[in-house]
């Protein structure tokens, strides 16, 4: 319960944070701390220093653009879950089921993505939504497309001085369906669905990503292909959901066998797809 | 507590106290080849490091209270560890951080041995032997009781149902972890221990022997205690190590465990595997019950460990009239933490096994589950009814309790609703279970009294102050049960004193006469009667003081509406309670009686107590995810006369919530190497407000054969709730031919049963 | 690190180590022992305080993260001579038994009630349950706690 000692600096800007990270080997970033502090308490993380980016002023807003939304990296998951319709339903759904109210008050979208825990929820949202993660490091700023952001469980393409500043997510309809054994548990798995609709409701592009079951934010490519170009009729949704089972390899663990988890992925995909299509019809109506 | 002024042990200031951290075994079974504390001793802030290896001749050994022989258990293990978390060394340092840091610097070399975690496997000759100095096998003992003629019953039965029923290992998990402060007074030779515990006197007696101290010099104080549920009623290695070290150093030591320590080095509970069978006639009558089960003891015997499962045997027939029983228990050591008392211990396991068998038999006979129970419940006409194990049921209407819960659950319309949902592809189910709670043990005259140095009585001291305020000092040690309120109500009624004029104290052995603490649903039924008895004596003394003041004889004094007057003269002289209290202290009228207005009573109950009830659970099972949602839960309880409805309801709700945890969520899981993989609250999952549904309660009050008419209630909610829920899940999944006979029912377990490969 | 912190309306000048958890600063350095530690995995919520009005688990906040901010603990909720309406509701509805988890629930519920639109009327019980889903109680089974929060909300707290 007592973290090991470390140095600590508050960074007033992203640029200063990046240069502090560059100058201090073994330093880590802290934003909300909801993922990092539990590791510090168990002494599983022993950083030499923490660079606190939680006070940086200009990473806290949400801006609607024409065709996408820009979310500052320090926007909390509580703020996202309570946001209005200018924030896609997919991200609102997912934020609302993260952990519990207290954790959501401090946990940030930037932190949730950067930590890249397979059981986190926002990675699949990013991947399904084909979003972009904007980062700034000592080398400058760049935007990383979602399919290049994650490398694997707890792994991202962030360099040692990179700080996530903003997440851009295209507009569209979507839904997030998560399964937890109980409220205090991490998720057994979840499916994020993001649909870009065209004329008369044709699905121009489908994004389907699975949290947790197959590892970190796994795209269900076959399922996406099955849906693209259809109008999302029930048989299309069912077929796409079934295709999610083979999007990756599930592991046996205390939450269930790989067979159970694959079936769960199909169920969650099906439910998310139905909810997304219902929303699409409501928007159209 | 509401305003943040609770005084739990970790909240208490202790000037000059130094802190403790433990070095614990990471192996379930290993020899210790070397312990090197040199580096740790050099760390800044370290006062001392004690190791089992170095101190083995100085450390006291820790007995069990429930057997005459036990394998050696020392507070710090010198040579061999037998469960993950067993303490090997302790660090004493100026701050918690320094103690933790130095503990990390203690080097222990282990030579791992094969570990055995499965209790059936531990019984085999080929299993690793835990205590070679104690016996040739891991089997500690067995009990085999045969009542009636079960062989004939089973041979003659129309149907026999056989099931392997598993009740998993759980942990009590009070939200307050264990905590202790030990303050030695070198001048007076006294030792004061603030301990989060449930029975200060009992522990004091044991500890005085263990520590080799005059009991009169040992004081234990239970301040506010944040839940116990049976787990804070023990002789723990780490707590005794702190006491021993405090005396050795002559300094105040304090230690609070982490949650991980609580789940790994705190005691566990339940953990039984039954191979059980029920013999029934085609008319639904139960003819016989057999079970061969193993009771996992863990690696060592803690306080109650040897006899926890005995309660399963003695209560296995529940509320039902079952003439023939064959029950065989084997007790075995495994490389795990000890199994100990937990709210409902022994009885919850028995209820689960019995109620699952009854439901399976009902299915096989195609008899409606409530009807199956009706045909077998002991009825009022059969009372007094003696169970196969010698318990005598004298009162209570079990069929009425069942009927009421059936009515509350609107069972009449349920099957239609169930069919309608099935046509929609949704699966709801209803499950029933009844319970009989044996509690308030053990009276001195009762047969079942396996505990040594364990008081079955309760005490109360009532002290009236000169101006009439009343102090009630109880030997109970409540930690949320509301005893302060209920005891004060009893005394207020009996003495006709306003409830707000009564102050209740407990928990400090320097203040309280020898009492039994709070556990086993004994608060109202034993503690309440002790308070009543003391109040009777105070009332009698007050009467004689009033008599002297009114110059009448004591038999002619009437105590009514808070005042005293002479019988037949209600309009005449009338004394207030305050006036009597004053005179009792200051004798302004001269030497007419012995001064003082107080009395102490020790109440030895004439018999154990029984409470009983019935539960119904309505669940929906999501067959695609395996998730169980409890739609409604109904509980009808007979706790006898109810002194405080809100308090009784709170006890029932809390017990049911624990039952829900047992049924669906909680489990202490060991891997093959004996590591606990559920060692924090993220993995050992207690139900939150989203897992516990609205609980609908009703009460039927059959007064017990005691002056207050009360029965126990603390443990009631835990007994039948897991069975009701699991029965409901089985009912929901009937179309799939699924039979589930274990707890917890995890979503993946349910899904696998519905979708076999 | 030197910092100022407002706790229960009072300003403090403190110098905690960066590794110090807010809950330990509150309990050990400020002597406010109403806030409790019940676990080591951010699961139980017994350590819940309000940070700038938001319910947070103080075991999952570094003291230094609270620099310059406002903290409210359970000790600040009652007035000098009376319980807050929420605390009074807890008492009347027997929403506490051992009381160890109670400060966490009081703070979580206080945040919930403050954030509610007072004109919204009687809250839905499931919504109340969700608001306390980050807090564990082993004694009450939650029902009386929900009763108390609903009653306090209905009183327009």
PDB file of C-alpha atoms in Angstrom, chain A residues 1-3 5 42-43 46 179-186 188 252-264 267-268 270-271, chain B residues 96-97 100-101 104 258 260 622-627 665 679-683 685-688 690-691 746-748 751-752 755-757:
ATOM      1  CA  UNK A   1       0.000   0.000   0.000  1.00  0.00           C
ATOM      2  CA  UNK A   2       2.989   2.308   0.081  1.00  0.00           C
ATOM      3  CA  UNK A   3       4.449   3.222  -3.295  1.00  0.00           C
ATOM      4  CA  UNK A   5       9.893   6.689  -3.723  1.00  0.00           C
ATOM      5  CA  UNK A  42       1.812  -3.073  -5.385  1.00  0.00           C
ATOM      6  CA  UNK A  43       5.308  -1.864  -6.264  1.00  0.00           C
ATOM      7  CA  UNK A  46       9.084   1.612  -9.875  1.00  0.00           C
ATOM      8  CA  UNK A 179     -19.841  -8.043 -20.324  1.00  0.00           C
ATOM      9  CA  UNK A 180     -18.628  -8.023 -16.720  1.00  0.00           C
ATOM     10  CA  UNK A 181     -19.182 -10.816 -14.196  1.00  0.00           C
ATOM     11  CA  UNK A 182     -20.033  -8.196 -11.618  1.00  0.00           C
ATOM     12  CA  UNK A 183     -19.724  -4.450 -11.174  1.00  0.00           C
ATOM     13  CA  UNK A 184     -16.325  -4.563  -9.493  1.00  0.00           C
ATOM     14  CA  UNK A 185     -14.739  -6.815 -12.107  1.00  0.00           C
ATOM     15  CA  UNK A 186     -12.726  -5.938 -15.144  1.00  0.00           C
ATOM     16  CA  UNK A 188     -14.603 -10.342 -19.587  1.00  0.00           C
ATOM     17  CA  UNK A 252      -8.661 -19.764 -21.218  1.00  0.00           C
ATOM     18  CA  UNK A 253      -8.641 -18.008 -17.878  1.00  0.00           C
ATOM     19  CA  UNK A 254     -10.684 -17.562 -14.710  1.00  0.00           C
ATOM     20  CA  UNK A 255     -13.357 -15.739 -16.691  1.00  0.00           C
ATOM     21  CA  UNK A 256     -13.940 -18.666 -18.979  1.00  0.00           C
ATOM     22  CA  UNK A 257     -12.677 -21.005 -21.632  1.00  0.00           C
ATOM     23  CA  UNK A 258     -11.617 -19.830 -25.070  1.00  0.00           C
ATOM     24  CA  UNK A 259     -14.759 -21.440 -26.465  1.00  0.00           C
ATOM     25  CA  UNK A 260     -16.951 -19.465 -24.081  1.00  0.00           C
ATOM     26  CA  UNK A 261     -15.151 -16.248 -24.838  1.00  0.00           C
ATOM     27  CA  UNK A 262     -15.415 -16.654 -28.575  1.00  0.00           C
ATOM     28  CA  UNK A 263     -19.145 -17.255 -28.209  1.00  0.00           C
ATOM     29  CA  UNK A 264     -19.366 -14.241 -25.919  1.00  0.00           C
ATOM     30  CA  UNK A 267     -23.145 -12.359 -28.611  1.00  0.00           C
ATOM     31  CA  UNK A 268     -21.726  -8.958 -27.702  1.00  0.00           C
ATOM     32  CA  UNK A 270     -24.615  -9.050 -32.244  1.00  0.00           C
ATOM     33  CA  UNK A 271     -26.074  -6.910 -29.472  1.00  0.00           C
TER      34      UNK A 271
ATOM     35  CA  UNK B  96       5.226   1.661   8.029  1.00  0.00           C
ATOM     36  CA  UNK B  97       7.262   2.439   4.951  1.00  0.00           C
ATOM     37  CA  UNK B 100       7.823  -2.612   4.482  1.00  0.00           C
ATOM     38  CA  UNK B 101      11.103  -1.684   2.904  1.00  0.00           C
ATOM     39  CA  UNK B 104      11.651  -6.684   1.362  1.00  0.00           C
ATOM     40  CA  UNK B 258      -3.438  -5.160   3.957  1.00  0.00           C
ATOM     41  CA  UNK B 260      -4.109  -9.008   0.328  1.00  0.00           C
ATOM     42  CA  UNK B 622     -28.891 -14.922 -20.056  1.00  0.00           C
ATOM     43  CA  UNK B 623     -28.128 -18.118 -21.940  1.00  0.00           C
ATOM     44  CA  UNK B 624     -25.732 -16.391 -24.297  1.00  0.00           C
ATOM     45  CA  UNK B 625     -23.487 -14.915 -21.626  1.00  0.00           C
ATOM     46  CA  UNK B 626     -24.298 -17.168 -18.666  1.00  0.00           C
ATOM     47  CA  UNK B 627     -25.055 -14.180 -16.491  1.00  0.00           C
ATOM     48  CA  UNK B 665     -19.386 -14.235  -7.184  1.00  0.00           C
ATOM     49  CA  UNK B 679      -5.867 -12.250  -3.413  1.00  0.00           C
ATOM     50  CA  UNK B 680      -7.445  -8.809  -3.584  1.00  0.00           C
ATOM     51  CA  UNK B 681     -10.890  -7.281  -3.971  1.00  0.00           C
ATOM     52  CA  UNK B 682     -10.403  -6.938  -7.721  1.00  0.00           C
ATOM     53  CA  UNK B 683     -10.307 -10.720  -8.048  1.00  0.00           C
ATOM     54  CA  UNK B 685     -15.367 -10.037  -5.802  1.00  0.00           C
ATOM     55  CA  UNK B 686     -17.871  -9.014  -3.184  1.00  0.00           C
ATOM     56  CA  UNK B 687     -21.339  -8.139  -4.452  1.00  0.00           C
ATOM     57  CA  UNK B 688     -21.897  -4.429  -4.989  1.00  0.00           C
ATOM     58  CA  UNK B 690     -25.703  -3.736  -8.475  1.00  0.00           C
ATOM     59  CA  UNK B 691     -25.464  -7.444  -7.618  1.00  0.00           C
ATOM     60  CA  UNK B 746     -19.959 -18.316 -12.711  1.00  0.00           C
ATOM     61  CA  UNK B 747     -21.318 -17.148 -16.051  1.00  0.00           C
ATOM     62  CA  UNK B 748     -18.813 -19.315 -17.902  1.00  0.00           C
ATOM     63  CA  UNK B 751     -22.741 -21.238 -20.409  1.00  0.00           C
ATOM     64  CA  UNK B 752     -20.602 -24.390 -20.633  1.00  0.00           C
ATOM     65  CA  UNK B 755     -23.559 -25.435 -24.537  1.00  0.00           C
ATOM     66  CA  UNK B 756     -21.586 -28.637 -24.069  1.00  0.00           C
ATOM     67  CA  UNK B 757     -18.956 -29.330 -26.674  1.00  0.00           C
TER      68      UNK B 757
END
